[in-house]
PDB file of C-alpha atoms in Angstrom:
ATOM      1  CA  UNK A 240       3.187   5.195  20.643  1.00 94.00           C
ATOM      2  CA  UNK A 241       0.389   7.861  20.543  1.00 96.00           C
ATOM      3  CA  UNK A 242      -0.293  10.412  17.959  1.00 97.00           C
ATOM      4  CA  UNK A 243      -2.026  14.215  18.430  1.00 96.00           C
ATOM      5  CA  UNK A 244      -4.514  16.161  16.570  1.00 97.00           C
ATOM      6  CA  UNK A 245      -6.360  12.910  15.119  1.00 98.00           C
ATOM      7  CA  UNK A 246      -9.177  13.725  12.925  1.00 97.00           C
ATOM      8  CA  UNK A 247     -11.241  11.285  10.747  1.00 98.00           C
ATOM      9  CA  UNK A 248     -11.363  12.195   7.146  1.00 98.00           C
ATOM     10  CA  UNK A 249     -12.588  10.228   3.547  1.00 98.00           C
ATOM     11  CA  UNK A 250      -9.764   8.829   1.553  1.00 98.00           C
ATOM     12  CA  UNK A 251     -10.590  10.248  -2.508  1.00 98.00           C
ATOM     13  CA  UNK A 252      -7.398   9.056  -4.372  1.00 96.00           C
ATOM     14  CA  UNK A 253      -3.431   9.038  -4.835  1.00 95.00           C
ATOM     15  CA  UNK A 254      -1.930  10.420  -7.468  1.00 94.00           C
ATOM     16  CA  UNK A 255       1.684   9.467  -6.264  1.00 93.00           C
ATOM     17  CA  UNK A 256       3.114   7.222  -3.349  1.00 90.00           C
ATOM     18  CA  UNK A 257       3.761  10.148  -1.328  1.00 93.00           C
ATOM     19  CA  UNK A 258       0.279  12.308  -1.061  1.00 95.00           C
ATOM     20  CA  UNK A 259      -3.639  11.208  -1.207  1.00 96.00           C
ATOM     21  CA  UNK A 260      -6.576  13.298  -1.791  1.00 98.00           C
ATOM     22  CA  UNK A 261      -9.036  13.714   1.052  1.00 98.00           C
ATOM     23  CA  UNK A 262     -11.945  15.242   2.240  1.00 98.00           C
ATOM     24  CA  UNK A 263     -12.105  16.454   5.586  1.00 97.00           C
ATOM     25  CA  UNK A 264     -14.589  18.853   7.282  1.00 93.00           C
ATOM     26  CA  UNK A 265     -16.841  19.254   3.923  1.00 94.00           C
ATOM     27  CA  UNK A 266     -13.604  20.438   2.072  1.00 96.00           C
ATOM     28  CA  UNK A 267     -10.956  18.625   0.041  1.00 97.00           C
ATOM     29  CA  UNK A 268      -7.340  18.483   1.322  1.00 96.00           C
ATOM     30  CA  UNK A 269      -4.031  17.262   0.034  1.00 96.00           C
ATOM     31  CA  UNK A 270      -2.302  14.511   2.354  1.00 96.00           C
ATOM     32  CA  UNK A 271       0.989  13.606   2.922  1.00 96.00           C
ATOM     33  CA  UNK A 272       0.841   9.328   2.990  1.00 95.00           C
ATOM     34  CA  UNK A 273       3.418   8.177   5.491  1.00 91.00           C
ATOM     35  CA  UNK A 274       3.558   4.860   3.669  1.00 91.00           C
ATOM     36  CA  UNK A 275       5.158   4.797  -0.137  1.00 84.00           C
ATOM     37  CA  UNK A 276       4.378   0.302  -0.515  1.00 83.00           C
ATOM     38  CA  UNK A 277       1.025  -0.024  -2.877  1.00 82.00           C
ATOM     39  CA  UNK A 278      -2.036  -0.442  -0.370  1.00 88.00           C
ATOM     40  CA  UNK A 279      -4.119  -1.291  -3.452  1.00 87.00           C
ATOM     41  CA  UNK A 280      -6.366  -2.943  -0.965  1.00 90.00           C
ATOM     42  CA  UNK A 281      -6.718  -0.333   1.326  1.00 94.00           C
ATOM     43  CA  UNK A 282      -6.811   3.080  -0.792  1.00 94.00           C
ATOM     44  CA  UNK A 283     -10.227   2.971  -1.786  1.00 95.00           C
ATOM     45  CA  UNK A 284     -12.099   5.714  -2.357  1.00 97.00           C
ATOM     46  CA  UNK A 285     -14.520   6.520  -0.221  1.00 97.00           C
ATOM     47  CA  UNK A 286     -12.355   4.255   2.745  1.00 97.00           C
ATOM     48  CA  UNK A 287     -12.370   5.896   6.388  1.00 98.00           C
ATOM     49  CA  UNK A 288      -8.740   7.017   7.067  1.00 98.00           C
ATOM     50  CA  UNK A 289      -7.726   8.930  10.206  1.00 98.00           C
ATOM     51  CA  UNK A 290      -5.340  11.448   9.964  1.00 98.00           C
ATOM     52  CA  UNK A 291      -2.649  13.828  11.849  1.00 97.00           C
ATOM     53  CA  UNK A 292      -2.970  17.609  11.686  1.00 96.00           C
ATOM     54  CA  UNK A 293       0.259  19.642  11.728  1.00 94.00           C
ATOM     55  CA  UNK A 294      -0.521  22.697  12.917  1.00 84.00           C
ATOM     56  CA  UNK A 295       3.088  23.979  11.059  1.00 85.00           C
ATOM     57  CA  UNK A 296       2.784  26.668   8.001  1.00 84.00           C
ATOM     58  CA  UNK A 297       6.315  25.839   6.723  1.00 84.00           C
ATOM     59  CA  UNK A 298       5.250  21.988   5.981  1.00 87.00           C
ATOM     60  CA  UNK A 299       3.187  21.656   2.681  1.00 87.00           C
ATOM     61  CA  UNK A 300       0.657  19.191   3.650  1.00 92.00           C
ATOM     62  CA  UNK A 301      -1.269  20.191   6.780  1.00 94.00           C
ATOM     63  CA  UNK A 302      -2.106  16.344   7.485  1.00 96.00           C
ATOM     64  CA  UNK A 303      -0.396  12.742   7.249  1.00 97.00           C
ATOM     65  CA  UNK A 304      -2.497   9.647   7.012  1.00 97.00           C
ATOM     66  CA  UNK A 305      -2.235   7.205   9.984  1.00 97.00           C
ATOM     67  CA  UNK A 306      -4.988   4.668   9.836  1.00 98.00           C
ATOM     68  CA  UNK A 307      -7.649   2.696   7.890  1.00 98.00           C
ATOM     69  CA  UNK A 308     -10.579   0.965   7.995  1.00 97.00           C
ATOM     70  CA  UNK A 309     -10.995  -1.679   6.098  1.00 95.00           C
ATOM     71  CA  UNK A 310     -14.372  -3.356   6.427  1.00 91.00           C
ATOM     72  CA  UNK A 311     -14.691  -3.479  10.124  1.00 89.00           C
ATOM     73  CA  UNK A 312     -10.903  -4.018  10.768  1.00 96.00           C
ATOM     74  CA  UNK A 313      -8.992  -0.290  11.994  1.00 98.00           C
ATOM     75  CA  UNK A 314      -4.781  -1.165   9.776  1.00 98.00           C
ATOM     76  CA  UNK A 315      -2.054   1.226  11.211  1.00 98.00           C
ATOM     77  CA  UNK A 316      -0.432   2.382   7.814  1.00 95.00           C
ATOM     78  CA  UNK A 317       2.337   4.621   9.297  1.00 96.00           C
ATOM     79  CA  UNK A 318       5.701   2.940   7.611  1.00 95.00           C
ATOM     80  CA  UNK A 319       7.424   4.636  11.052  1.00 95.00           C
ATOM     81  CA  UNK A 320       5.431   2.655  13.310  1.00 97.00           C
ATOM     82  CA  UNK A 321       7.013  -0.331  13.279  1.00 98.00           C
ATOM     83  CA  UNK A 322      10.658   0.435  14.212  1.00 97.00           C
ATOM     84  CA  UNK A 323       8.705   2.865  16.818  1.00 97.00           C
ATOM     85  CA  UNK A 324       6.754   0.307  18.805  1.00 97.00           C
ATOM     86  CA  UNK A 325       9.901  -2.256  18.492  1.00 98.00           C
ATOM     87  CA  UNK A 326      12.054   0.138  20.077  1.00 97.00           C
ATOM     88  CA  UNK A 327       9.536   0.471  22.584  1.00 96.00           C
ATOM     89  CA  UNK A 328       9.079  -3.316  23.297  1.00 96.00           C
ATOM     90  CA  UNK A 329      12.735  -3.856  23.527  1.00 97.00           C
ATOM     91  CA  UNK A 330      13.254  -1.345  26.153  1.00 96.00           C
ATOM     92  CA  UNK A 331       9.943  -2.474  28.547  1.00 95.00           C
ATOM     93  CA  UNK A 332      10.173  -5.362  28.380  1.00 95.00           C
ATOM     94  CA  UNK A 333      14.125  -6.502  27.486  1.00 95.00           C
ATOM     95  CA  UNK A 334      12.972  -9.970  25.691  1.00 94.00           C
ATOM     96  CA  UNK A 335      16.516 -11.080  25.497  1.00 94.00           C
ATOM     97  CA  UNK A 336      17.454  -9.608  29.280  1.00 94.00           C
ATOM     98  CA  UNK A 337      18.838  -6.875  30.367  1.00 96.00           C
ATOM     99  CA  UNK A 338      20.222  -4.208  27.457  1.00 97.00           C
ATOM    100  CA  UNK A 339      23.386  -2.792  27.707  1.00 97.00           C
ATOM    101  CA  UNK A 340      23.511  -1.179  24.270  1.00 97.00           C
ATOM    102  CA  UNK A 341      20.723  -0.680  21.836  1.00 97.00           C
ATOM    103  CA  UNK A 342      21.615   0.792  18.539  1.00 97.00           C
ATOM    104  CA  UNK A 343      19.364   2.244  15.902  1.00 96.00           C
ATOM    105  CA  UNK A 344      20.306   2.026  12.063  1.00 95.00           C
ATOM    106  CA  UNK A 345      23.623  -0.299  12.191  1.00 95.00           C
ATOM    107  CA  UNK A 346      25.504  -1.171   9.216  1.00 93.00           C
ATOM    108  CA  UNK A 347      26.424  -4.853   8.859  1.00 91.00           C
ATOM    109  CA  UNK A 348      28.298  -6.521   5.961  1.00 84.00           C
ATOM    110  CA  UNK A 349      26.000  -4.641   2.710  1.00 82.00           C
ATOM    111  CA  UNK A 350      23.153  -3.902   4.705  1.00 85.00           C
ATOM    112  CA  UNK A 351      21.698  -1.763   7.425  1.00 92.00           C
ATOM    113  CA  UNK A 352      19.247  -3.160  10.408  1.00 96.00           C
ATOM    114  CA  UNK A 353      17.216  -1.385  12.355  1.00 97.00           C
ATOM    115  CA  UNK A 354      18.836  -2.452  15.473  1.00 98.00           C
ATOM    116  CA  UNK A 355      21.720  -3.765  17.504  1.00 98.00           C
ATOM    117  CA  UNK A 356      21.654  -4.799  20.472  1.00 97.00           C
ATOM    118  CA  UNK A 357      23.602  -6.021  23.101  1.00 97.00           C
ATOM    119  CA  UNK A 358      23.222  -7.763  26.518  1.00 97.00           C
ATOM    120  CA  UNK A 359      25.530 -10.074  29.339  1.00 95.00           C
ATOM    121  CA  UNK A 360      24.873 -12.982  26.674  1.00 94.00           C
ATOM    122  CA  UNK A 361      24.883 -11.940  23.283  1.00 96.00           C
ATOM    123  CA  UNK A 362      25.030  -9.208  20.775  1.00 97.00           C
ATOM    124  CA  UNK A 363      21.834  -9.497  18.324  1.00 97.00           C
ATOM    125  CA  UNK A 364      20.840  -7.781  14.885  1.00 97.00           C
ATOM    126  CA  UNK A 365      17.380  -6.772  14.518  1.00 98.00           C
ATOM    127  CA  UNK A 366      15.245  -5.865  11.364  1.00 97.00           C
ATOM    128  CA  UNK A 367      11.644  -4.830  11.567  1.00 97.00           C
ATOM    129  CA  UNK A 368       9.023  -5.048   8.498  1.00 97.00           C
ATOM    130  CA  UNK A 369       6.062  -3.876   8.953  1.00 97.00           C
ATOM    131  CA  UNK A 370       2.964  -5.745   7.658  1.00 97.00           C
ATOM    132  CA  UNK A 371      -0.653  -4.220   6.415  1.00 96.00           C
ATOM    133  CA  UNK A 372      -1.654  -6.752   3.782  1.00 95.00           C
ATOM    134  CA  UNK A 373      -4.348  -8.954   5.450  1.00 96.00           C
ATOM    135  CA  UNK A 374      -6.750 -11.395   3.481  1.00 94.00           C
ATOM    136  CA  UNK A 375      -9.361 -13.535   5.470  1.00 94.00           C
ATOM    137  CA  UNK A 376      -7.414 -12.957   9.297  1.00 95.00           C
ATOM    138  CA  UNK A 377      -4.289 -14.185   7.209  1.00 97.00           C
ATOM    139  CA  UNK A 378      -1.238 -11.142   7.447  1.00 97.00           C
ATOM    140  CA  UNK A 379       1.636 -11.468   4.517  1.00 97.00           C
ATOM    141  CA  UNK A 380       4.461  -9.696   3.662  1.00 96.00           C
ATOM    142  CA  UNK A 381       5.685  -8.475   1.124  1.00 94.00           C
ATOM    143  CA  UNK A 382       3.181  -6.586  -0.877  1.00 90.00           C
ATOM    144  CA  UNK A 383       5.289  -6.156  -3.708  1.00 89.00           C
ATOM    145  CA  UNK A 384       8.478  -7.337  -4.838  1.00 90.00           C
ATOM    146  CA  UNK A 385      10.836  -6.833  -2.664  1.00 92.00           C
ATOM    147  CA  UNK A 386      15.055  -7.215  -3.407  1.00 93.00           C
ATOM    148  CA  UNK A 387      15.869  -5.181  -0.949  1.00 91.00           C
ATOM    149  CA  UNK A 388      14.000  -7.429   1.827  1.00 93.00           C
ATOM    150  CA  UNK A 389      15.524 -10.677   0.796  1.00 95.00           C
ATOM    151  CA  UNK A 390      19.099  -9.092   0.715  1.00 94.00           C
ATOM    152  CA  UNK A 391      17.869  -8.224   4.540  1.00 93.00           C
ATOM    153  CA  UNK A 392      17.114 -11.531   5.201  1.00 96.00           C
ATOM    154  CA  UNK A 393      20.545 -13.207   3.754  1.00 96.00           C
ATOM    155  CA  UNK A 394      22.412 -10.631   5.771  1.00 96.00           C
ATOM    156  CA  UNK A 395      20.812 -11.927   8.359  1.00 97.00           C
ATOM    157  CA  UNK A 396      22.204 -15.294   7.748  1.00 97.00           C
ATOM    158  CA  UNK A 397      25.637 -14.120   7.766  1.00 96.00           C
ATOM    159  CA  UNK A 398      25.228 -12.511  11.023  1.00 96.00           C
ATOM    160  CA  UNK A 399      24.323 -15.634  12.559  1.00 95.00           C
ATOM    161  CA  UNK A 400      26.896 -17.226  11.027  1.00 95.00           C
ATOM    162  CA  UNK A 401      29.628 -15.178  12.050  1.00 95.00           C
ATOM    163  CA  UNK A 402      28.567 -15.611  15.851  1.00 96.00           C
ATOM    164  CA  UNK A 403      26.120 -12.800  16.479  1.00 97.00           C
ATOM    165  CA  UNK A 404      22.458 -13.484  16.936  1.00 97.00           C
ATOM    166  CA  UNK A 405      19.945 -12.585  14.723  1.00 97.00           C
ATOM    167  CA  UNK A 406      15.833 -11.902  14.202  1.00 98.00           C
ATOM    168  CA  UNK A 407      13.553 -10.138  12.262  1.00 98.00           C
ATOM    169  CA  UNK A 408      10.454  -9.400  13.171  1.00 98.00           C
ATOM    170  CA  UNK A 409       7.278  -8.739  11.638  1.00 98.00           C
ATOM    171  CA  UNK A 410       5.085  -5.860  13.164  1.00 98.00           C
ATOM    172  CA  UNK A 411       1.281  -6.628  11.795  1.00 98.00           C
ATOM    173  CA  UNK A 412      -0.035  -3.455  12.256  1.00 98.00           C
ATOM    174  CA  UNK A 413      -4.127  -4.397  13.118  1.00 98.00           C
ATOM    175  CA  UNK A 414      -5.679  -6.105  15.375  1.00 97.00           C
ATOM    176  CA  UNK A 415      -6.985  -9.907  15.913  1.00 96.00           C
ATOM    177  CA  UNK A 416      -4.812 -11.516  12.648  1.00 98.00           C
ATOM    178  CA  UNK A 417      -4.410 -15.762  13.365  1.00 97.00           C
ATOM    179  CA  UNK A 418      -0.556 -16.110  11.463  1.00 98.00           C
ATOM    180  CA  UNK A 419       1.790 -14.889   9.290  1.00 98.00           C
ATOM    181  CA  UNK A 420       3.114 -15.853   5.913  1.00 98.00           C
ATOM    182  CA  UNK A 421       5.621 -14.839   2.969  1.00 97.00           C
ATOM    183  CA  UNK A 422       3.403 -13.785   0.299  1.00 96.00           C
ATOM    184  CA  UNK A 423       4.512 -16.552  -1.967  1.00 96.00           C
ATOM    185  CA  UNK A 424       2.237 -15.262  -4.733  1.00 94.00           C
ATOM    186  CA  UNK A 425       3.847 -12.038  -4.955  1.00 93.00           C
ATOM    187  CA  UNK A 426       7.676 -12.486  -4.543  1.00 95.00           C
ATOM    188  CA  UNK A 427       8.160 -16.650  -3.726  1.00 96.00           C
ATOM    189  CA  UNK A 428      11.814 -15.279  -3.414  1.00 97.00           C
ATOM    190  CA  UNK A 429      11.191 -13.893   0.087  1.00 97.00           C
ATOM    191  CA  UNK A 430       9.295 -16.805   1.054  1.00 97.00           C
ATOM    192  CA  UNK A 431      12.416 -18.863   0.351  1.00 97.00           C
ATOM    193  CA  UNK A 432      15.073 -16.611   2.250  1.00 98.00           C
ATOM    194  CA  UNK A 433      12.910 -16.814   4.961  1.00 98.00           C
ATOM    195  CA  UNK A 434      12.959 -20.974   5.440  1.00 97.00           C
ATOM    196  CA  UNK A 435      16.460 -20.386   4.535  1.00 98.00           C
ATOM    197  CA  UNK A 436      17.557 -18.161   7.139  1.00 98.00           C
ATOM    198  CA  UNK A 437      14.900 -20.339  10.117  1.00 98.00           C
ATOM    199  CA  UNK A 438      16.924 -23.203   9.118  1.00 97.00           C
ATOM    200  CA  UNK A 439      20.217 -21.399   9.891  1.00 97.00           C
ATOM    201  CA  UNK A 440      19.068 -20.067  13.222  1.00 97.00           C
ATOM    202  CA  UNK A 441      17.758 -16.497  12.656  1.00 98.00           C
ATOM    203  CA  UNK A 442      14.403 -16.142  14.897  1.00 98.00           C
ATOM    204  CA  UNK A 443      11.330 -14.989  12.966  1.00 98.00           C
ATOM    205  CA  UNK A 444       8.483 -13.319  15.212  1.00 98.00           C
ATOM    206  CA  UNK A 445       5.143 -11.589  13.451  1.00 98.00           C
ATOM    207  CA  UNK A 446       3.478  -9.651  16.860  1.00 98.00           C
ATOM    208  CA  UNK A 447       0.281  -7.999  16.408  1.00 97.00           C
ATOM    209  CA  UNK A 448      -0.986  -4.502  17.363  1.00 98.00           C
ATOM    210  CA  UNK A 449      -3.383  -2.787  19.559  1.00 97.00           C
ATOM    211  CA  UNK A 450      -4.671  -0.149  16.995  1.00 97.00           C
ATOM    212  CA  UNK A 451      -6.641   3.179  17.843  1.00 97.00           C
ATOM    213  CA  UNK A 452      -7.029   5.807  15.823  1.00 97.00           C
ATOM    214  CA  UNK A 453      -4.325   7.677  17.764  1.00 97.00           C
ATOM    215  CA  UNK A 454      -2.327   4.945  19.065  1.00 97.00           C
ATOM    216  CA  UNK A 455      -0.049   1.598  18.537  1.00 98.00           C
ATOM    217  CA  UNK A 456       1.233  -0.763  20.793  1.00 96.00           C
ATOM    218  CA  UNK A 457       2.616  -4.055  19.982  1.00 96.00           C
ATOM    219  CA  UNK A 458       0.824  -6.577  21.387  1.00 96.00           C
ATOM    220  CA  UNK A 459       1.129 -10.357  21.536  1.00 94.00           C
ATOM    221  CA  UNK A 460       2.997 -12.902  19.131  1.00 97.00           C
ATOM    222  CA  UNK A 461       1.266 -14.608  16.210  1.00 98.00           C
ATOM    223  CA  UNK A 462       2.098 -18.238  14.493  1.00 98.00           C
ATOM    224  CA  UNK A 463       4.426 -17.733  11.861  1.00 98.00           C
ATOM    225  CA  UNK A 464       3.424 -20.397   8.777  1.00 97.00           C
ATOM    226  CA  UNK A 465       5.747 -20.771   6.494  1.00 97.00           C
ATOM    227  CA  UNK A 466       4.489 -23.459   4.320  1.00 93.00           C
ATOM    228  CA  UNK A 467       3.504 -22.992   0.751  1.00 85.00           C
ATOM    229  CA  UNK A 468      -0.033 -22.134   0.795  1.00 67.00           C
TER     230      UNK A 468
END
């Protein structure tokens, strides 16, 4: 997926999840941050950020924050990205054969997934979580407690056991990672759904990103590690 009207700004602060503090052009700008999780570790001030500009006088920021540098590594922090660049994958390249129905946003049991999908063989539930927590070439998720992502993952379960297929998949959103792992440090609980739900036959993929500026593309598949560190 490609983004217009890029421009590269300096990240100042956040004073809720929802809108940052920049400086863009030698002037100081409100921002609206498409991505509410914590990015502690990428919100510093002073950070490179790119940024969209809406050229729309009825929205109240005139810019939304798409990417970050951190170090020398360019993170994707767009919480839309992720079920973008799926939906893309799925219908170039049709990893599971030929679709015959592919559903956005359909409610299973207590939860919704991002996807359903059907083909000849199978009928499939799909949930995407974007990652942007990286430590040493290491990507984890989540990076912060997350309830609602292990009631995900158990729904998952019971998909799989009622017949359908199942998979989430975890869309790293940089460049160059080596695996993936639950963040056992920060919720343990997720870690454990997740060996849960391998063991009962729900696929787990992490696929990293091409990242520019203006662009993401899903790119190839990256060990998933699901040990304990």
């Amino acid at each position: 997926m490609f983004y217009s009207n890029i421009e590269q700004a300096i990240f100042l602060c956040r004073p809720n999840r929802f809108i940052a503090h920049i400086e863009i052009n030698g002037r100081e700008e409100i921002c609206h941050v498409k991505n509410t999780g914590r990015c502690k570790e990428l919100l510093l001030p002073g950070a490179t950020i790119y940024v969209q500009h809406h050229n729309d006088p009825k929205r109240k920021t005139q810019y939304s924050l798409i990417a970050v540098e951190k170090g020398g590594l360019l993170i994707n922090m767009d919480s839309q990205a992720p079920n973008r660049v799926v939906e893309e994958w799925l219908r170039t390249k049709e990893p599971w054969g030929p679709i015959k129905l592919l559903k956005p946003e359909t409610t299973y049991g207590a939860s919704r997934f991002d996807f359903y999908l059907e083909t000849e063989q199978e009928r499939r539930f799909i949930e995407v979580k974007g990652v942007t927590l990286e430590e040493r070439g290491v990507v984890s998720f989540p990076d912060a407690p997350t309830e609602r992502g292990v009631k995900h993952v158990h729904e998952l379960i019971n998909c799989q056991q009622d017949g359908y297929r199942a998979a989430l998949i975890f869309v790293v959103q940089m460049e160059g990672m080596r695996y993936f792992t639950p963040n056992w440090g920060t919720h343990p609980a997720f870690g454990e759904a997740l060996i849960e739900a391998q063991a009962a036959g729900v696929e787990l993929w992490a696929y990293g990103c091409r990242i520019r500026p203006d662009s993401i593309q899903l790119d190839e598949p990256l060990p998933v590690n699901l040990l304990k560190a």
